[in-house]
Short mmCIF file of C-alpha atoms and ligand atoms in Angstrom, two decimals:
data_model
loop_
_atom_site.label_atom_id
_atom_site.label_comp_id
_atom_site.label_asym_id
_atom_site.label_seq_id
_atom_site.Cartn_x
_atom_site.Cartn_y
_atom_site.Cartn_z
CA MET S 30 -3.39 -23.61 0.82
CA LYS S 31 -0.23 -24.38 2.78
CA ILE S 32 0.35 -22.30 5.89
CA PHE S 33 3.87 -21.62 7.18
CA GLU S 34 4.88 -19.85 10.34
CA LYS S 35 8.60 -20.62 10.14
CA LYS S 36 10.81 -18.94 7.59
CA LYS S 37 13.01 -22.06 7.18
CA ASP S 38 10.04 -24.29 6.30
CA LEU S 39 8.72 -21.76 3.82
CA GLU S 40 12.13 -21.35 2.17
CA LEU S 41 12.56 -25.13 1.76
CA PHE S 42 9.07 -25.47 0.27
CA LEU S 43 9.58 -22.58 -2.17
CA ASP S 44 13.05 -23.87 -3.20
CA THR S 45 11.46 -27.16 -4.28
CA LEU S 46 8.82 -25.33 -6.33
CA ARG S 47 11.44 -23.08 -7.93
CA GLU S 48 13.57 -26.10 -8.88
CA LYS S 49 10.55 -27.43 -10.79
CA GLY S 50 10.52 -24.21 -12.85
CA ASN S 51 7.73 -22.32 -11.08
CA ASP S 52 7.70 -18.54 -10.79
CA ILE S 53 6.56 -17.00 -7.50
CA ALA S 54 4.37 -13.92 -7.08
CA PHE S 55 4.18 -12.39 -3.63
CA VAL S 56 1.49 -10.24 -1.98
CA PRO S 57 2.49 -8.86 1.44
CA THR S 58 -0.43 -7.81 3.67
CA MET S 59 -1.20 -6.94 7.26
CA GLY S 60 -4.48 -8.89 7.14
CA GLY S 61 -7.91 -7.27 7.48
CA LEU S 62 -8.37 -8.33 3.88
CA HIS S 63 -10.84 -6.70 1.51
CA ASP S 64 -11.42 -6.65 -2.26
CA GLY S 65 -8.40 -4.37 -2.71
CA HIS S 66 -6.12 -7.12 -1.39
CA LEU S 67 -7.97 -9.73 -3.44
CA SER S 68 -7.33 -7.75 -6.63
CA LEU S 69 -3.60 -8.01 -5.80
CA VAL S 70 -3.99 -11.75 -5.39
CA ASP S 71 -5.81 -11.98 -8.76
CA LYS S 72 -2.96 -10.10 -10.40
CA ALA S 73 -0.40 -12.37 -8.69
CA LYS S 74 -2.27 -15.42 -10.02
CA GLU S 75 -1.98 -14.02 -13.56
CA LEU S 76 1.74 -13.42 -13.16
CA ALA S 77 3.08 -16.67 -11.70
CA GLN S 78 2.32 -20.33 -11.05
CA ILE S 79 2.76 -19.94 -7.29
CA VAL S 80 1.19 -17.21 -5.17
CA VAL S 81 2.48 -16.47 -1.68
CA VAL S 82 0.54 -14.11 0.61
CA SER S 83 1.88 -12.95 3.97
CA ILE S 84 -0.09 -11.62 6.90
CA PHE S 85 2.10 -9.76 9.36
CA VAL S 86 1.25 -6.58 11.24
CA ASN S 87 4.68 -5.01 11.12
CA PRO S 88 5.44 -3.15 14.35
CA THR S 89 8.26 -1.06 12.87
CA GLN S 90 5.97 0.89 10.53
CA PHE S 91 3.77 2.14 13.39
CA ALA S 92 4.88 5.02 15.58
CA ARG S 93 4.02 5.18 19.28
CA GLY S 94 0.37 6.19 19.69
CA GLU S 95 -0.67 4.79 16.30
CA ASP S 96 -3.05 1.85 15.85
CA PHE S 97 -0.60 -1.10 16.03
CA ASP S 98 -2.37 -2.65 19.05
CA ASP S 99 -5.84 -2.13 17.57
CA TYR S 100 -5.08 -3.05 13.97
CA PRO S 101 -8.04 -5.17 12.79
CA ASN S 102 -7.43 -8.91 13.08
CA THR S 103 -9.86 -10.83 10.87
CA PHE S 104 -7.70 -13.92 10.48
CA GLU S 105 -10.38 -16.61 10.04
CA ALA S 106 -12.20 -14.57 7.38
CA ASP S 107 -8.87 -13.70 5.69
CA LYS S 108 -7.92 -17.37 5.50
CA LEU S 109 -11.24 -18.30 3.86
CA LEU S 110 -10.89 -15.48 1.33
CA LEU S 111 -7.37 -16.57 0.40
CA GLU S 112 -8.48 -20.20 0.09
CA SER S 113 -11.35 -19.12 -2.17
CA LYS S 114 -8.74 -17.47 -4.42
CA ASN S 115 -6.63 -20.68 -4.49
CA VAL S 116 -3.64 -18.98 -2.95
CA ASP S 117 -0.84 -21.54 -2.70
CA VAL S 118 0.97 -20.36 0.40
CA LEU S 119 0.06 -18.23 3.39
CA PHE S 120 3.03 -17.05 5.43
CA LEU S 121 2.23 -16.06 9.01
CA PRO S 122 5.52 -15.22 10.67
CA SER S 123 6.02 -14.06 14.24
CA LYS S 124 7.94 -10.89 15.02
CA GLU S 125 10.91 -13.08 16.03
CA GLU S 126 10.94 -14.84 12.65
CA ILE S 127 11.01 -11.53 10.82
CA TYR S 128 13.38 -9.69 13.17
CA PRO S 129 15.60 -12.36 14.80
CA HIS S 130 18.35 -9.82 15.44
CA GLY S 131 16.12 -6.98 16.62
CA THR S 132 14.30 -4.30 14.71
CA LYS S 133 17.17 -1.99 13.84
CA SER S 134 17.00 -1.42 10.09
CA ASP S 135 19.87 -1.44 7.61
CA TYR S 136 17.90 0.35 4.88
CA GLN S 137 16.91 4.03 4.96
CA VAL S 138 14.35 5.24 2.48
CA GLY S 139 15.70 8.80 2.30
CA ALA S 140 13.96 11.95 1.05
CA ILE S 141 10.97 10.29 -0.64
CA GLY S 142 10.02 8.84 2.75
CA GLN S 143 9.86 12.27 4.38
CA ILE S 144 7.29 13.99 2.13
CA LEU S 145 3.48 13.54 2.02
CA CYS S 146 2.60 10.76 4.51
CA GLY S 147 6.22 10.69 5.66
CA ALA S 148 5.99 14.28 6.88
CA PHE S 149 3.27 13.15 9.31
CA ARG S 150 4.61 9.64 9.97
CA PRO S 151 8.41 10.21 9.87
CA THR S 152 9.42 6.61 10.70
CA HIS S 153 6.67 4.86 8.75
CA PHE S 154 8.32 4.25 5.39
CA ASP S 155 11.63 3.11 6.88
CA GLY S 156 9.56 0.44 8.68
CA VAL S 157 7.68 -0.51 5.51
CA ALA S 158 10.90 -0.76 3.50
CA GLN S 159 12.53 -2.79 6.26
CA VAL S 160 9.80 -5.41 6.38
CA VAL S 161 9.33 -5.61 2.63
CA LYS S 162 13.09 -6.05 2.14
CA ARG S 163 13.04 -8.81 4.74
CA PHE S 164 10.10 -10.55 3.04
CA PHE S 165 11.87 -10.29 -0.31
CA GLU S 166 14.94 -11.99 1.20
CA ILE S 167 12.80 -14.84 2.54
CA VAL S 168 10.31 -15.36 -0.31
CA GLU S 169 12.65 -14.40 -3.19
CA PRO S 170 9.70 -13.74 -5.45
CA ASN S 171 9.87 -13.11 -9.19
CA PHE S 172 6.97 -10.67 -8.84
CA ALA S 173 5.46 -8.67 -5.98
CA VAL S 174 2.13 -6.88 -6.18
CA PHE S 175 1.14 -3.69 -4.32
CA GLY S 176 -1.93 -1.45 -4.31
CA GLU S 177 -1.92 2.02 -5.86
CA LYS S 178 -3.90 3.43 -2.95
CA ASP S 179 -0.60 3.42 -1.04
CA TYR S 180 1.01 5.24 -3.93
CA GLN S 181 3.97 6.65 -2.01
CA GLN S 182 4.66 3.19 -0.58
CA LEU S 183 4.59 1.77 -4.11
CA GLN S 184 7.17 4.32 -5.31
CA ILE S 185 9.36 3.58 -2.29
CA ILE S 186 9.26 -0.18 -2.95
CA LYS S 187 10.14 0.40 -6.60
CA SER S 188 13.14 2.49 -5.57
CA LEU S 189 14.16 -0.12 -2.97
CA VAL S 190 14.24 -2.78 -5.68
CA LYS S 191 16.26 -0.48 -7.93
CA ASN S 192 18.68 0.64 -5.20
CA LEU S 193 19.36 -2.93 -4.06
CA ASN S 194 19.48 -4.23 -7.61
CA LEU S 195 16.92 -6.95 -6.86
CA SER S 196 15.48 -8.93 -9.75
CA ILE S 197 11.89 -8.60 -8.58
CA ASN S 198 9.26 -7.27 -10.92
CA ILE S 199 7.00 -4.86 -8.99
CA GLN S 200 3.44 -4.72 -10.23
CA SER S 201 0.55 -2.62 -8.98
CA MET S 202 -3.23 -2.63 -9.08
CA PRO S 203 -5.60 0.35 -9.09
CA THR S 204 -7.40 1.34 -5.91
CA GLN S 205 -10.60 -0.66 -5.37
CA ARG S 206 -13.55 1.46 -4.29
CA GLU S 207 -16.83 0.96 -2.52
CA GLN S 208 -19.90 1.78 -4.63
CA ASP S 209 -19.98 5.31 -3.23
CA GLY S 210 -16.34 5.89 -4.20
CA LEU S 211 -14.62 5.48 -0.83
CA ALA S 212 -11.26 3.77 -1.33
CA MET S 213 -11.26 0.32 0.25
CA SER S 214 -9.07 0.23 3.33
CA THR S 215 -8.79 -1.98 6.38
CA ARG S 216 -8.97 1.21 8.43
CA ASN S 217 -12.47 2.04 7.08
CA GLN S 218 -13.65 -0.33 9.82
CA TYR S 219 -12.78 2.38 12.34
CA LEU S 220 -15.36 4.81 10.90
CA SER S 221 -18.61 5.27 12.81
CA ASP S 222 -21.81 4.76 10.78
CA SER S 223 -22.39 8.48 10.44
CA ASN S 224 -18.76 9.17 9.46
CA ARG S 225 -18.89 6.31 6.96
CA GLU S 226 -21.71 8.17 5.19
CA ILE S 227 -19.65 11.35 4.92
CA ALA S 228 -16.29 9.72 4.05
CA PRO S 229 -17.00 9.42 0.26
CA LEU S 230 -16.80 13.25 0.08
CA PHE S 231 -13.03 12.72 0.24
CA TYR S 232 -12.86 11.00 -3.15
CA SER S 233 -15.51 13.20 -4.73
CA ALA S 234 -13.42 16.29 -3.83
CA LEU S 235 -10.39 14.69 -5.54
CA LYS S 236 -12.51 13.96 -8.62
CA ASP S 237 -13.76 17.57 -8.71
CA ALA S 238 -10.16 18.80 -8.47
CA LYS S 239 -9.18 16.62 -11.43
CA ASN S 240 -12.04 17.97 -13.56
CA GLU S 241 -11.25 21.55 -12.61
CA ILE S 242 -7.56 21.11 -13.56
CA LEU S 243 -8.56 19.55 -16.87
CA GLU S 244 -10.87 22.51 -17.46
CA GLY S 245 -7.96 24.91 -16.97
CA LYS S 246 -7.90 25.82 -13.27
CA THR S 247 -4.34 26.45 -12.08
CA ILE S 248 -2.79 23.77 -9.88
CA SER S 249 -2.39 26.19 -6.97
CA ASP S 250 -6.05 27.28 -7.15
CA ALA S 251 -7.18 23.66 -7.40
CA ILE S 252 -5.15 22.77 -4.31
CA LYS S 253 -6.44 25.78 -2.35
CA ASP S 254 -10.10 25.23 -3.31
CA THR S 255 -9.99 21.47 -2.68
CA LYS S 256 -8.35 21.94 0.73
CA ASN S 257 -11.08 24.46 1.60
CA LYS S 258 -13.78 22.05 0.49
CA LEU S 259 -12.28 19.11 2.40
CA SER S 260 -11.74 21.21 5.53
CA LYS S 261 -15.52 21.61 5.90
CA SER S 262 -15.82 17.91 6.80
CA PHE S 263 -12.30 16.67 7.56
CA GLU S 264 -8.96 17.70 8.99
CA VAL S 265 -6.65 17.82 5.97
CA GLU S 266 -3.11 16.55 6.65
CA TYR S 267 -1.92 17.26 3.14
CA LEU S 268 -3.24 17.62 -0.36
CA GLU S 269 -0.78 17.87 -3.23
CA VAL S 270 -0.92 17.76 -7.00
CA LEU S 271 2.33 16.22 -8.26
CA ASP S 272 4.05 14.43 -11.10
CA ALA S 273 2.75 10.87 -10.77
CA ASN S 274 6.00 9.35 -11.98
CA ASN S 275 8.24 10.62 -9.23
CA LEU S 276 6.08 12.62 -6.75
CA THR S 277 7.90 15.85 -7.59
CA GLN S 278 6.41 19.24 -8.49
CA ILE S 279 4.64 19.49 -11.81
CA GLU S 280 6.46 21.09 -14.72
CA THR S 281 4.98 22.28 -18.01
CA LYS S 282 5.99 19.01 -19.64
CA THR S 283 4.43 16.79 -16.94
CA SER S 284 1.62 14.72 -18.43
CA GLU S 285 0.85 12.14 -15.69
CA ILE S 286 -0.54 13.88 -12.65
CA ILE S 287 -1.46 12.59 -9.21
CA ILE S 288 -3.75 14.32 -6.73
CA ILE S 289 -2.73 12.77 -3.44
CA SER S 290 -4.07 13.45 0.03
CA ALA S 291 -4.43 12.30 3.62
CA ILE S 292 -7.18 13.38 5.96
CA ARG S 293 -8.16 12.72 9.53
CA PHE S 294 -11.76 12.09 10.33
CA GLY S 295 -13.06 11.26 13.78
CA GLY S 296 -9.79 9.65 14.84
CA THR S 297 -9.38 7.71 11.57
CA ARG S 298 -6.68 8.55 9.09
CA LEU S 299 -7.64 8.03 5.44
CA ILE S 300 -5.45 8.35 2.35
CA ASP S 301 -6.48 8.45 -1.28
CA ASN S 302 -5.21 9.56 -4.67
CA LEU S 303 -6.28 10.00 -8.23
CA ILE S 304 -3.99 9.70 -11.25
CA PHE S 305 -4.79 11.20 -14.61
CA ARG S 306 -3.20 12.39 -17.84
CA ARG S 307 -3.11 16.01 -18.89
CA LYS S 308 -3.98 16.39 -22.55
CA ASN S 309 -1.80 18.24 -25.09
CA VAL S 310 1.38 17.90 -23.02
O1 PAF L 16 0.51 -2.02 2.59
C1 PAF L 16 0.60 -2.74 3.61
O2 PAF L 16 -0.34 -3.44 4.02
C2 PAF L 16 1.91 -2.78 4.38
O3 PAF L 16 2.52 -1.54 4.40
C3 PAF L 16 2.88 -3.87 3.87
C4 PAF L 16 3.32 -3.59 2.43
C5 PAF L 16 2.22 -5.23 3.93
C6 PAF L 16 4.13 -3.90 4.73
O4 PAF L 16 3.84 -4.19 6.06
#
């Protein structure tokens, strides 16, 4: 695995590979790697001859008071995991490499960045879009792979690619879960042992909501009952049941549904979602 810290060196190396006819698949990460990230790498390996992974904790997607300074750094373990997956290139840029002209962004996400997580983290998705756009300019991948756990992020990246007319094929992978159902997340490390035992109730409440909707419960009752259930253990930031294709309200013709939620639990913020099809629609 080749490691680059400088954008120029990476660009030269990738140009040579491209000239030889190789496609490039890119997996951006902030490190703290787990099986969820590795599933993205596996997908990238299927898609292209060359796989580039970046590790960069992007300051512009954290608001003041969030966990930027404490974000888990497991670099040595991450490197070994990526080597074990035969990743071709690891890009480890500094803040100056990514933002040589300062962190002011020239891309605004718009309305889709202000709902759900964006209502609680108003500057987050502009920061995500900014760094992903910058990585796309540097890596110029044919494919980029993102996790469906960050479902709103995935939709925002897809619209970025469309709005900027980029020829990058965005692929996604389903959320990877621990055996007890908890969605894998770097931030799970923040949970105390006792909270870690309770955290799977989050996903089981989403599963119950799905079953109840499929059995005929109205969407508004399912939302109300699930929020009540979750509130017994967690502080619910939001819980919505939406059209999975565009994160808008469900209509009678909507067949692909997402139950999407964020909770706070002992100082840790967790997000999760569940996508399913409604029959006979
Ligand atoms: O999903 C993440 O880890 C980050 O938001 C990303 C896409 C790497 C951008 O910093």
